[in-house]
Short mmCIF file of C-alpha atoms in Angstrom, two decimals:
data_model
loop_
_atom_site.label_atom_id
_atom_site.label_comp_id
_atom_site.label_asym_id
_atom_site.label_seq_id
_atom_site.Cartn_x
_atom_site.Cartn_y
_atom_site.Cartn_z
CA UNK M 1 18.14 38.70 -2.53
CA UNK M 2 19.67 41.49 -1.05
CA UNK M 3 19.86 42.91 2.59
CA UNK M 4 20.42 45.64 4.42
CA UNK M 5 19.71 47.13 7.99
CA UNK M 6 19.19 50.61 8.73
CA UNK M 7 20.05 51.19 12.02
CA UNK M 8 19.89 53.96 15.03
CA UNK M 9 17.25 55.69 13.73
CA UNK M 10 14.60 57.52 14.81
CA UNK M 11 11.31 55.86 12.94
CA UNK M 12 7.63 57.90 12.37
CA UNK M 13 5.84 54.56 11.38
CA UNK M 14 2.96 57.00 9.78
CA UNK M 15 0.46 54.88 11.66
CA UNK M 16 0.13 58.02 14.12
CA UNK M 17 1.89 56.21 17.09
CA UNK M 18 4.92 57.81 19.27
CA UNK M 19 7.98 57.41 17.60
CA UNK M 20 10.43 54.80 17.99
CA UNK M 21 14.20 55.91 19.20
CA UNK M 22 17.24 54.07 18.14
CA UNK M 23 15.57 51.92 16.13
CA UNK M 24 16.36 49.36 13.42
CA UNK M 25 14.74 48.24 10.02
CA UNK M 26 15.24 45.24 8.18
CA UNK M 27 14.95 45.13 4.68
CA UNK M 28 15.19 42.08 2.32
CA UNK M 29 14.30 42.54 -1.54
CA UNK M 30 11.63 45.00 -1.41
CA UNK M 31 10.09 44.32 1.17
CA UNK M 32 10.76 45.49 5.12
CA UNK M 33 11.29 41.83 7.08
CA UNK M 34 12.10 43.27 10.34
CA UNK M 35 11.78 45.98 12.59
CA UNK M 36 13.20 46.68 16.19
CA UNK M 37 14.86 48.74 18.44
CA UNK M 38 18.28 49.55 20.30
CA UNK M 39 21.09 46.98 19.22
CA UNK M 40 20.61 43.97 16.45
CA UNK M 41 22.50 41.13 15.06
CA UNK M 42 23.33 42.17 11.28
CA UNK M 43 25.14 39.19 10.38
CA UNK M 44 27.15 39.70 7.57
CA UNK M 45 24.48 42.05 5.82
CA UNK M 46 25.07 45.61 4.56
CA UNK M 47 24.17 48.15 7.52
CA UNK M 48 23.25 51.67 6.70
CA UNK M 49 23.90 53.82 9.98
CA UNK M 50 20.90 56.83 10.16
CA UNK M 51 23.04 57.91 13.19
CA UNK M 52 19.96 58.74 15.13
CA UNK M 53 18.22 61.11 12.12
CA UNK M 54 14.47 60.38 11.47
CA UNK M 55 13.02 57.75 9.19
CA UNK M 56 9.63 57.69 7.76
CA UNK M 57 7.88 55.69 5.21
CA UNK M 58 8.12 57.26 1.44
CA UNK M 59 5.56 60.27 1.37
CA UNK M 60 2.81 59.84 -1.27
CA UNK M 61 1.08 62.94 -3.21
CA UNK M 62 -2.04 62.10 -3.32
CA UNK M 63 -2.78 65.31 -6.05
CA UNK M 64 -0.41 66.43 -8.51
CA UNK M 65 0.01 67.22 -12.16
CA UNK M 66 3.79 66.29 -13.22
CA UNK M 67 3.22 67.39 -16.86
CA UNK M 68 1.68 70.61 -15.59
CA UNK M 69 5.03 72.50 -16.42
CA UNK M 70 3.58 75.47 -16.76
CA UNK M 71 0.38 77.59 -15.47
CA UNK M 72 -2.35 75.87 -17.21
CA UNK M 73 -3.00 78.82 -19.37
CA UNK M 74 0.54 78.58 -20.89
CA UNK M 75 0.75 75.33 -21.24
CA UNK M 76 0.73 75.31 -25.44
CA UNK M 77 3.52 77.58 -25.67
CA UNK M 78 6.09 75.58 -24.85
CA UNK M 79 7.61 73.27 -27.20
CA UNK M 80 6.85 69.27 -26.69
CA UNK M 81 10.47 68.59 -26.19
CA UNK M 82 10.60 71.17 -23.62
CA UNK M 83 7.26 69.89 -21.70
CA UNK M 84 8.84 66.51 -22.17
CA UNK M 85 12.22 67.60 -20.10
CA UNK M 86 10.57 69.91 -17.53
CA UNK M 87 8.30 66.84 -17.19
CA UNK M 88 11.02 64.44 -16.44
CA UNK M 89 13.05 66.70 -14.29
CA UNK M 90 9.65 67.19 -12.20
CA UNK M 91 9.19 63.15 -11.84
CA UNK M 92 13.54 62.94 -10.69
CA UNK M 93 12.64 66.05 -8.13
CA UNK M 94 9.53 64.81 -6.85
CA UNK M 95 11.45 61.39 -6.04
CA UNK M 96 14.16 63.26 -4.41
CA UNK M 97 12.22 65.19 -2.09
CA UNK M 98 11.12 62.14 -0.79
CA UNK M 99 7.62 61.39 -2.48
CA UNK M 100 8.25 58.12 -3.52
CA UNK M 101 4.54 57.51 -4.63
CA UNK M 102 1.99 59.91 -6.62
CA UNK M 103 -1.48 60.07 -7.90
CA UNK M 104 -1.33 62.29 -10.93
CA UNK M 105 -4.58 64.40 -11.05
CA UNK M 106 -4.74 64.78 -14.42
CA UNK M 107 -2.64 66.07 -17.95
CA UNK M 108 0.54 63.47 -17.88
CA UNK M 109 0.73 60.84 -20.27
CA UNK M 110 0.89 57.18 -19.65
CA UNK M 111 4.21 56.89 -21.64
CA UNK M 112 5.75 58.62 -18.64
CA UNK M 113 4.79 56.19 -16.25
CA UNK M 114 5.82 53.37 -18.58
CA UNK M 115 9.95 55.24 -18.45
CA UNK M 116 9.59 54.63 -14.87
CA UNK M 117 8.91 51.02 -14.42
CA UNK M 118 11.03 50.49 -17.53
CA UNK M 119 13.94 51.75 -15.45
CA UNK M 120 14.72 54.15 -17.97
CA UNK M 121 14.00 57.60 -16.12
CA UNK M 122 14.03 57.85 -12.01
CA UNK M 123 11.09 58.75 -10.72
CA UNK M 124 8.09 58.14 -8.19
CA UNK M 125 5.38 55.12 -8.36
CA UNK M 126 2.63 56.63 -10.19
CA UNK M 127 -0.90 56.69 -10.35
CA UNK M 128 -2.98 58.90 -13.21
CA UNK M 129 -5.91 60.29 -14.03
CA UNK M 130 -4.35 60.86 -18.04
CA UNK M 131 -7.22 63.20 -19.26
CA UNK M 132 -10.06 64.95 -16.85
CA UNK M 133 -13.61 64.38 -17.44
CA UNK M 134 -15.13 67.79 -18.40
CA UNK M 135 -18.16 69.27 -19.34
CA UNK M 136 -18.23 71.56 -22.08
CA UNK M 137 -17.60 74.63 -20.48
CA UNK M 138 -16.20 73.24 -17.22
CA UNK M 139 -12.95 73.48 -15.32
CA UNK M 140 -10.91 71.28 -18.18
CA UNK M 141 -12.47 72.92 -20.92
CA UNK M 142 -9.29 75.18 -21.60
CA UNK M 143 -10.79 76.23 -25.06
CA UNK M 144 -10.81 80.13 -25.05
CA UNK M 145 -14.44 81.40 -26.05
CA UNK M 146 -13.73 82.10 -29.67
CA UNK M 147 -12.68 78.31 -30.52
CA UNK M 148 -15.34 75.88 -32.04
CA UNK M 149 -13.20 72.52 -32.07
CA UNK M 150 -15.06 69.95 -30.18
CA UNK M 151 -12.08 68.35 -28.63
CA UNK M 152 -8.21 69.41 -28.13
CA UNK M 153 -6.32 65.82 -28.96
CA UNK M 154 -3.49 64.60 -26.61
CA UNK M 155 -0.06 64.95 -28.05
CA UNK M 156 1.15 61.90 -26.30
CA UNK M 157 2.90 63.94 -23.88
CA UNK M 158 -0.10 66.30 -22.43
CA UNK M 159 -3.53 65.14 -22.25
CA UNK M 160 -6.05 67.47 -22.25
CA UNK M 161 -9.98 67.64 -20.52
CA UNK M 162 -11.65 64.88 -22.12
CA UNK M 163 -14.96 67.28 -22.89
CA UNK M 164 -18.23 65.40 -22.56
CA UNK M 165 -21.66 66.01 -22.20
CA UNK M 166 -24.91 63.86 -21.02
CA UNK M 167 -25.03 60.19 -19.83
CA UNK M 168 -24.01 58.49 -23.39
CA UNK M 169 -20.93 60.61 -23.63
CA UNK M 170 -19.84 60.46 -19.93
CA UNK M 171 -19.89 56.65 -20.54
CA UNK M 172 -17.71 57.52 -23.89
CA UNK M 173 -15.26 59.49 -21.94
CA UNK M 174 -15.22 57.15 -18.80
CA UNK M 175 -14.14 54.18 -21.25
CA UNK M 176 -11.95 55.91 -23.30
CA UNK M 177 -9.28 57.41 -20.75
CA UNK M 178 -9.34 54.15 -18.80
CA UNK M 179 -8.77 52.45 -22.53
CA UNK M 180 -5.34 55.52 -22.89
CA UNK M 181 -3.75 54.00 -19.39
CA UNK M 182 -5.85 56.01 -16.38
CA UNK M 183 -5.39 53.94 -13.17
CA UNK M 184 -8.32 55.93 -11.83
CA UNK M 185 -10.87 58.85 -13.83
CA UNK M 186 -10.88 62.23 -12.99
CA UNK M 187 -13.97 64.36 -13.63
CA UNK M 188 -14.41 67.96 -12.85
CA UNK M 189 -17.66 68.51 -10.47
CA UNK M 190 -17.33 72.25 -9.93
CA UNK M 191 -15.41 75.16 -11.45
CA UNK M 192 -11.66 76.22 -10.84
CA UNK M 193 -9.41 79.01 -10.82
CA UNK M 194 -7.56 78.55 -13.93
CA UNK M 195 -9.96 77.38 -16.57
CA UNK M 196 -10.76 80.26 -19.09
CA UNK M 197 -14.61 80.01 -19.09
CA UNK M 198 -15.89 78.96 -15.18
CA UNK M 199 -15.80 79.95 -11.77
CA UNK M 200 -15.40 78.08 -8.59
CA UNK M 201 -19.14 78.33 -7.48
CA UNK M 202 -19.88 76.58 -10.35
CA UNK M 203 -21.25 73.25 -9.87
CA UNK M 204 -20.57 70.96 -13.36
CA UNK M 205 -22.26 67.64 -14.37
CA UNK M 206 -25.54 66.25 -12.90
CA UNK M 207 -26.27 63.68 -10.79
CA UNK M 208 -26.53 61.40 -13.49
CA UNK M 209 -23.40 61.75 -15.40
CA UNK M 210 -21.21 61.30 -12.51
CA UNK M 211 -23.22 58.02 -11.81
CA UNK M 212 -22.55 56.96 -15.31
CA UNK M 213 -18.96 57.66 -14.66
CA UNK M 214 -18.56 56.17 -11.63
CA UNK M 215 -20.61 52.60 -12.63
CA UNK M 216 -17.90 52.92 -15.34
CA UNK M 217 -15.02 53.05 -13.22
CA UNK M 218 -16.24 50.54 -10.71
CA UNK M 219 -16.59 47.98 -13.67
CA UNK M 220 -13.00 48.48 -14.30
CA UNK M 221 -11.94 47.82 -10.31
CA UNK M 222 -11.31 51.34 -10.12
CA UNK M 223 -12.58 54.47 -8.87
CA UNK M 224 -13.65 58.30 -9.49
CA UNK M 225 -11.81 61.31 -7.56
CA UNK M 226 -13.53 64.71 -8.17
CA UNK M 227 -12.40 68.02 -8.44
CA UNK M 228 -14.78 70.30 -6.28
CA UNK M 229 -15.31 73.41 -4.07
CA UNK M 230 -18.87 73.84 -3.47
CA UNK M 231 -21.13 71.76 -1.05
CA UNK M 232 -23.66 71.28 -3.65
CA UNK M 233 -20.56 69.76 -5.97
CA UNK M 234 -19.80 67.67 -2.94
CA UNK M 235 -22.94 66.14 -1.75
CA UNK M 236 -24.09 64.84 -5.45
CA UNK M 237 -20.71 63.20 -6.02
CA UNK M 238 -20.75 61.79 -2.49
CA UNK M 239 -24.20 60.52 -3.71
CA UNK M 240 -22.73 58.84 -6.56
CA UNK M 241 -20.04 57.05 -5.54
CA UNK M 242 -17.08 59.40 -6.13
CA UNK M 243 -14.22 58.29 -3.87
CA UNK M 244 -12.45 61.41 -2.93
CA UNK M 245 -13.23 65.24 -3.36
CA UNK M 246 -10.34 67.03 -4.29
CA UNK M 247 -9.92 70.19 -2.94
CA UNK M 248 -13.37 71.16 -0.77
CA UNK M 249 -12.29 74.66 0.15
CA UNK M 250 -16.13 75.53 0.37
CA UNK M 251 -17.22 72.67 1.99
CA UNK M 252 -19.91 72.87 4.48
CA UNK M 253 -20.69 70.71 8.08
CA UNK M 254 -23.59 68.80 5.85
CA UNK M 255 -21.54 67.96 2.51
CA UNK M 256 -18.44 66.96 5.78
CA UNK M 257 -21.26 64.97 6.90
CA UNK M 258 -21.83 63.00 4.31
CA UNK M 259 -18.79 62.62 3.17
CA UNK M 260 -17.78 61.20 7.00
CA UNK M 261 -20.73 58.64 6.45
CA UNK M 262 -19.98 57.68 3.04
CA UNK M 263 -16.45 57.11 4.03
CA UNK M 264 -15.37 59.53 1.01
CA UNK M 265 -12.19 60.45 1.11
CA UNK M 266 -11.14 64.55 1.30
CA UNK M 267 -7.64 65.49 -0.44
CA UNK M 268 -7.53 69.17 0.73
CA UNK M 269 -4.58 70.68 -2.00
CA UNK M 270 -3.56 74.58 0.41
CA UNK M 271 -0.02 74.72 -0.91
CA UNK M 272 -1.16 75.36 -4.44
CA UNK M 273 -3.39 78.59 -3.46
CA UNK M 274 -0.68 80.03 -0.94
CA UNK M 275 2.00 80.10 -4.02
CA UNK M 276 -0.40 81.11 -6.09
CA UNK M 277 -1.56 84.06 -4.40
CA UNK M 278 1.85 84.56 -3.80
CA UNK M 279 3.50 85.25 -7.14
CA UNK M 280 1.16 83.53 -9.36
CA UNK M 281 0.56 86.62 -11.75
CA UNK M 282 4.50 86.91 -12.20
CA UNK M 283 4.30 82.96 -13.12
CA UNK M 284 1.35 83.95 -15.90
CA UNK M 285 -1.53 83.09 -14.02
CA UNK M 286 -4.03 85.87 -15.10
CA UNK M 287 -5.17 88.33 -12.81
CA UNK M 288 -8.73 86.86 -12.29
CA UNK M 289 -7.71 83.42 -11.90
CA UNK M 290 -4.93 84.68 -8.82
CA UNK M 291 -8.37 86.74 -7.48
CA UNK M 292 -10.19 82.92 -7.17
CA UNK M 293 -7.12 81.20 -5.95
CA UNK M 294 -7.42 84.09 -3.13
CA UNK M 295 -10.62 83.50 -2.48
CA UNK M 296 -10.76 79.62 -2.27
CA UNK M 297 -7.34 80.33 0.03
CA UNK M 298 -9.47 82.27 2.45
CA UNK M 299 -11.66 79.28 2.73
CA UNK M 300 -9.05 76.26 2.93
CA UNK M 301 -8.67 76.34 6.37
CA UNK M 302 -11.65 76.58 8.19
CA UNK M 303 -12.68 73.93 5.54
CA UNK M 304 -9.90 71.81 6.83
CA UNK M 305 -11.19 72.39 10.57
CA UNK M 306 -14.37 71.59 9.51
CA UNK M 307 -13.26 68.28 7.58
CA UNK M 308 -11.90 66.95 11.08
CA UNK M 309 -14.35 68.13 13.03
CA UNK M 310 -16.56 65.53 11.55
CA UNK M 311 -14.55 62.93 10.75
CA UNK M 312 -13.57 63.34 7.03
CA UNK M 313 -10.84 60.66 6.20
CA UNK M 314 -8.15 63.54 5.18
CA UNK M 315 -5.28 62.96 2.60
CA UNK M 316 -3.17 64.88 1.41
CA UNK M 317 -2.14 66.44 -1.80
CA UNK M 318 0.01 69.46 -3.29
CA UNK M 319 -1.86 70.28 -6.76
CA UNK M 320 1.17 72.21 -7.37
CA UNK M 321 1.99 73.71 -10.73
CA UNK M 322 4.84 75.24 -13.24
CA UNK M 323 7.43 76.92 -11.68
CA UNK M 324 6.18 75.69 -8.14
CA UNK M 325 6.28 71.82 -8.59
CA UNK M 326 9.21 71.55 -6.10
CA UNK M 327 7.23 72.66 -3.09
CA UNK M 328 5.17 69.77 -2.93
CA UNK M 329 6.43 69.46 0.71
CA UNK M 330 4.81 72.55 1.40
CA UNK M 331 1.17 71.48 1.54
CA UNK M 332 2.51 69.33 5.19
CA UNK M 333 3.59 72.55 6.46
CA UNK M 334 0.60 73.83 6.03
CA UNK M 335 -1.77 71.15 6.96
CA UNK M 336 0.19 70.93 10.25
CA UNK M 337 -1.19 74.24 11.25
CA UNK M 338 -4.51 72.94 11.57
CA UNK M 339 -3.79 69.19 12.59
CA UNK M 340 -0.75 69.36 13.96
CA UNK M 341 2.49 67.96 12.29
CA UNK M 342 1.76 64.17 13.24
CA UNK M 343 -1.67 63.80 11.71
CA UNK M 344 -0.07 66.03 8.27
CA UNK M 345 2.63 62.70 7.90
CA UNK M 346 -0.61 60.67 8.41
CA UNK M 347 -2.30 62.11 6.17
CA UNK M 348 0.52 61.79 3.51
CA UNK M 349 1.79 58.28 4.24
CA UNK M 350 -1.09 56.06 5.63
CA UNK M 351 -4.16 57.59 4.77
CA UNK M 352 -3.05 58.81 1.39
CA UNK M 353 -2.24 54.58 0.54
CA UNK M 354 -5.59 53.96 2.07
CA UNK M 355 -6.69 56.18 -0.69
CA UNK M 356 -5.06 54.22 -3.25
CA UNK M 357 -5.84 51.21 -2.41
CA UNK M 358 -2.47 50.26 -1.50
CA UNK M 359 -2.57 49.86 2.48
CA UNK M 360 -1.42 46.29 2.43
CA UNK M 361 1.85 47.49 0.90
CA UNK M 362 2.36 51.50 1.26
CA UNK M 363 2.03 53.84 3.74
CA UNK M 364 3.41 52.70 6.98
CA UNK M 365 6.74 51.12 8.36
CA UNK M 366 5.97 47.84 9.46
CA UNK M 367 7.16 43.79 8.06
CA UNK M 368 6.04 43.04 5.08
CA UNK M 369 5.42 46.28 3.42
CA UNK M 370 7.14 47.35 0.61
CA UNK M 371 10.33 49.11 1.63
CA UNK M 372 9.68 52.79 0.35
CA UNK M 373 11.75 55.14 3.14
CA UNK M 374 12.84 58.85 3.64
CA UNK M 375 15.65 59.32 6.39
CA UNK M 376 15.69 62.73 6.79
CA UNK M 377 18.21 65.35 9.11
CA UNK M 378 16.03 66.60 11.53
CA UNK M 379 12.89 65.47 13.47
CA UNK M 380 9.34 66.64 11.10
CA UNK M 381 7.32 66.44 14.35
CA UNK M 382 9.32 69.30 16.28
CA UNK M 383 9.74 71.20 12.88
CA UNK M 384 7.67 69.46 9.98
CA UNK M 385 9.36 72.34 7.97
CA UNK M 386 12.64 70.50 7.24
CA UNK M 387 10.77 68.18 4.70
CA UNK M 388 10.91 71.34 2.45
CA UNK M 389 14.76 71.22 2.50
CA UNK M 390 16.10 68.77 0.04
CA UNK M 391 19.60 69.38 1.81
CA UNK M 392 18.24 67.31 4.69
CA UNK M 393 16.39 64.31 2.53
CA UNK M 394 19.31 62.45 2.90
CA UNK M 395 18.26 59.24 1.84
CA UNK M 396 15.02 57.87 -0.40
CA UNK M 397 14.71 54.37 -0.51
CA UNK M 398 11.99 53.28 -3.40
CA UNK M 399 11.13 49.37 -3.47
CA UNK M 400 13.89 48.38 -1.39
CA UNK M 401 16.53 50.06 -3.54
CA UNK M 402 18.25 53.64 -2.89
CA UNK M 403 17.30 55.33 -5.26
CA UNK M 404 18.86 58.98 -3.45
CA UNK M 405 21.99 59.14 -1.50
CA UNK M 406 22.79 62.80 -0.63
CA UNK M 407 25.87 62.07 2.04
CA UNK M 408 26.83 59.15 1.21
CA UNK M 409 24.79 56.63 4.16
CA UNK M 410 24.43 53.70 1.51
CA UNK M 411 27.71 54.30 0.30
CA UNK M 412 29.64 54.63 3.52
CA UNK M 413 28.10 51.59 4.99
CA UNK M 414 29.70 48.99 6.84
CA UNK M 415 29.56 45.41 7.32
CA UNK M 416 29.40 44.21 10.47
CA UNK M 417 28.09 41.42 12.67
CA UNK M 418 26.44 43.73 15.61
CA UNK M 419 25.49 46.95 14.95
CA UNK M 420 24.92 49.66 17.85
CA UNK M 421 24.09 53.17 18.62
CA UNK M 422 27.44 54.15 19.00
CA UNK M 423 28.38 53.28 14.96
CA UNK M 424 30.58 55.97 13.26
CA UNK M 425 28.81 58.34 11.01
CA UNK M 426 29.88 58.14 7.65
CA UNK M 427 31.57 61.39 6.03
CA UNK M 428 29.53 63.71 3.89
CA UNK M 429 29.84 62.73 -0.19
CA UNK M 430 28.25 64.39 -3.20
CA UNK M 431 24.64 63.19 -3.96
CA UNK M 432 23.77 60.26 -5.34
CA UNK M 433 20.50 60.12 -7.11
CA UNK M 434 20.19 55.83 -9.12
CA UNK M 435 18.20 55.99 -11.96
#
């Protein structure tokens, strides 16, 4: 089994609590054995020196769409080996920024999580939703008005809205994208910016479907998340089950309410909408759609104050698309300005593996949890901006392995039988990214 310490570091737990200076992590296997602070008897162990930078558990995106290489709209005209490589190249970035796990909202195929765990392709842990649950008509309906097809087939690379309509089918749809590798079912409660025939007042399914979906899901030991702006959207999939409302911009203090007492989960996505607006159009996004994404945008943060006010369990999630998947980062930046930068990490690490169901294992720094670390140059809490910088992600660890070494810390490490804050600091090397 291998060992190593990391050592004189400064280490955000993600539980929320003050930081620890000159501290020490153990790691054996996967799994973190030990933690501590000032000196510590290595042995004859590897010892990776942080040299006081700051270490935090591996950030989790609790909302993205890897295949999404393009605006949604412009998805089909791109060639499948192209989606294919700009789809890979998304999973190796997203890892190197430092998101070590993701819950894929929707469009990428299983196959890509299978390179992964097959070792063949770097990437992040990953969670998906495969193909959305749509009406017909609804947010993942991207049929333009004139086409009659009843369905648009996954390529096994892209999976389209699974469209469905009444109880019978909702069961249909539920069963069937569980059946192509979903680790949880997404369904689309409300309207968005980018589908062709919809709006984001629009409130999509009734009551009853999204019950049908969501007995469904629960019979498979999973759950439903749920796209959704509107409080009406909100309060009937709080109703039924739904485990986390994506998005919310238009929430309300009842549907917060609710959602606080049902212990439903909110994933707030503001990154998305601020790039949008920003140079969506010159990305393809059609001028309408940028004119919603403005609108929600106006919205997103009083619907985040509102959200804490009363006691919303907040994660956190980027929803970011095409050109604009590297600034997942982003979305802490801005969540910070409305709960500060220590509750945005929360919301990324712990809360976001509460989410998944993986708090026994993800999500905070602490023995026996799997060891999944960022040590980054620079302290997030003083300037959460610096997780946007890839220069300063110096090193991702990913299930106790190193999976990104940008200056050389695993490389450069020593062997020793006490280490101490003093130790050298290695000299800079090229990046290292291990498949």
């Amino acid at each position: 089994m291998d060992t190593f310490y990391l050592v004189n570091a400064r280490i955000i737990d993600g539980s929320g609590a003050d930081p620890v200076e000159t501290g020490w992590i153990r790691v054996e296997g996967r799994r973190i054995t030990g933690m501590g602070r000032s000196a510590v008897d290595t042995g004859r162990n590897q010892v990776i020196d942080a040299d006081g930078r700051t270490v935090l558990p591996g950030l989790i995106d609790a909302h993205t769409h890897l295949a999404a290489t393009e605006m949604l709209n412009l998805v089909d005209t791109v060639s499948r080996p192209v989606l294919a490589a700009k789809t890979f190249a998304n999973m190796r970035q997203t890892l190197a920024a430092g998101f070590t796990t993701v819950r894929d909202a929707g469009f990428t195929d299983y196959g890509f999580k299978q390179a992964v765990e097959a070792g063949l392709v770097p990437g992040p842990r990953m969670f998906l939703a495969t193909g959305p649950l749509s009406q017909t008509g609804g947010h993942s309906d991207f049929r333009p008005a004139e086409e009659q097809d009843r369905q648009r087939r996954s390529d096994g690379l892209y999976h389209p809205g699974v469209v469905v309509d009444g109880v019978a089918q909702c069961q249909w749809g539920a069963r069937e994208v569980l059946r192509r590798g979903a680790d949880q079912i997404k369904i689309m409660a409300g309207g968005g910016c980018t589908s062709p025939t919809d709006h984001v007042t629009h409130t999509q399914f009734t009551a009853e479907e999204i019950a049908a979906i969501v007995h469904e899901a629960r019979a498979r030991h999973t759950y439903v998340m749920a796209h959704g702006y509107t409080p009406e959207s909100i309060r009937t999939c709080v109703a039924a089950g739904v485990r986390s409302i994506e998005h919310a911009n238009l929430v309300d203090e009842e549907a917060a309410e609710a959602m606080a007492a049902a212990g439903t989960f909110a994933v707030p996505t503001i990154a998305t909408f601020d790039l949008l607006v920003r140079d969506g159009q010159e990305q393809g996004l059609t001028a309408d759609s940028a004119a919603q994404a403005a609108h929600v945008l106006e919205r997103a943060y009083e619907a985040l104050r509102i959200l804490r006010d009363k006691g919303v369990r907040i994660g956190s999630g980027s929803d970011v698309l095409g050109a604009h998947q590297p600034f997942k980062a982003l979305e802490l930046q801005l969540k910070a300005s409305v709960l500060g930068p220590m509750d945005a990490v929360v919301a990324a690490t712990r809360t976001n593996a509460e989410l998944l169901g993986l708090a026994d294992d993800l999500g905070t720094l602490a023995p026996g949890k799997i060891a999944d670390l960022v040590v980054v140059d620079g302290d997030p809490l003083d300037d959460i901006s610096v997780l946007q910088d890839s220069g300063r992600i110096h090193l991702v660890v990913k299930d106790g392995q190193v999976v990104v070494d940008r200056v050389g810390l695993s490389s450069a490490s020593s062997v020793s039988s006490v280490s101490s804050p003093q130790a050298r600091r290695p000299a800079l090397e090229p990046e290292v990214v291990v498949p």
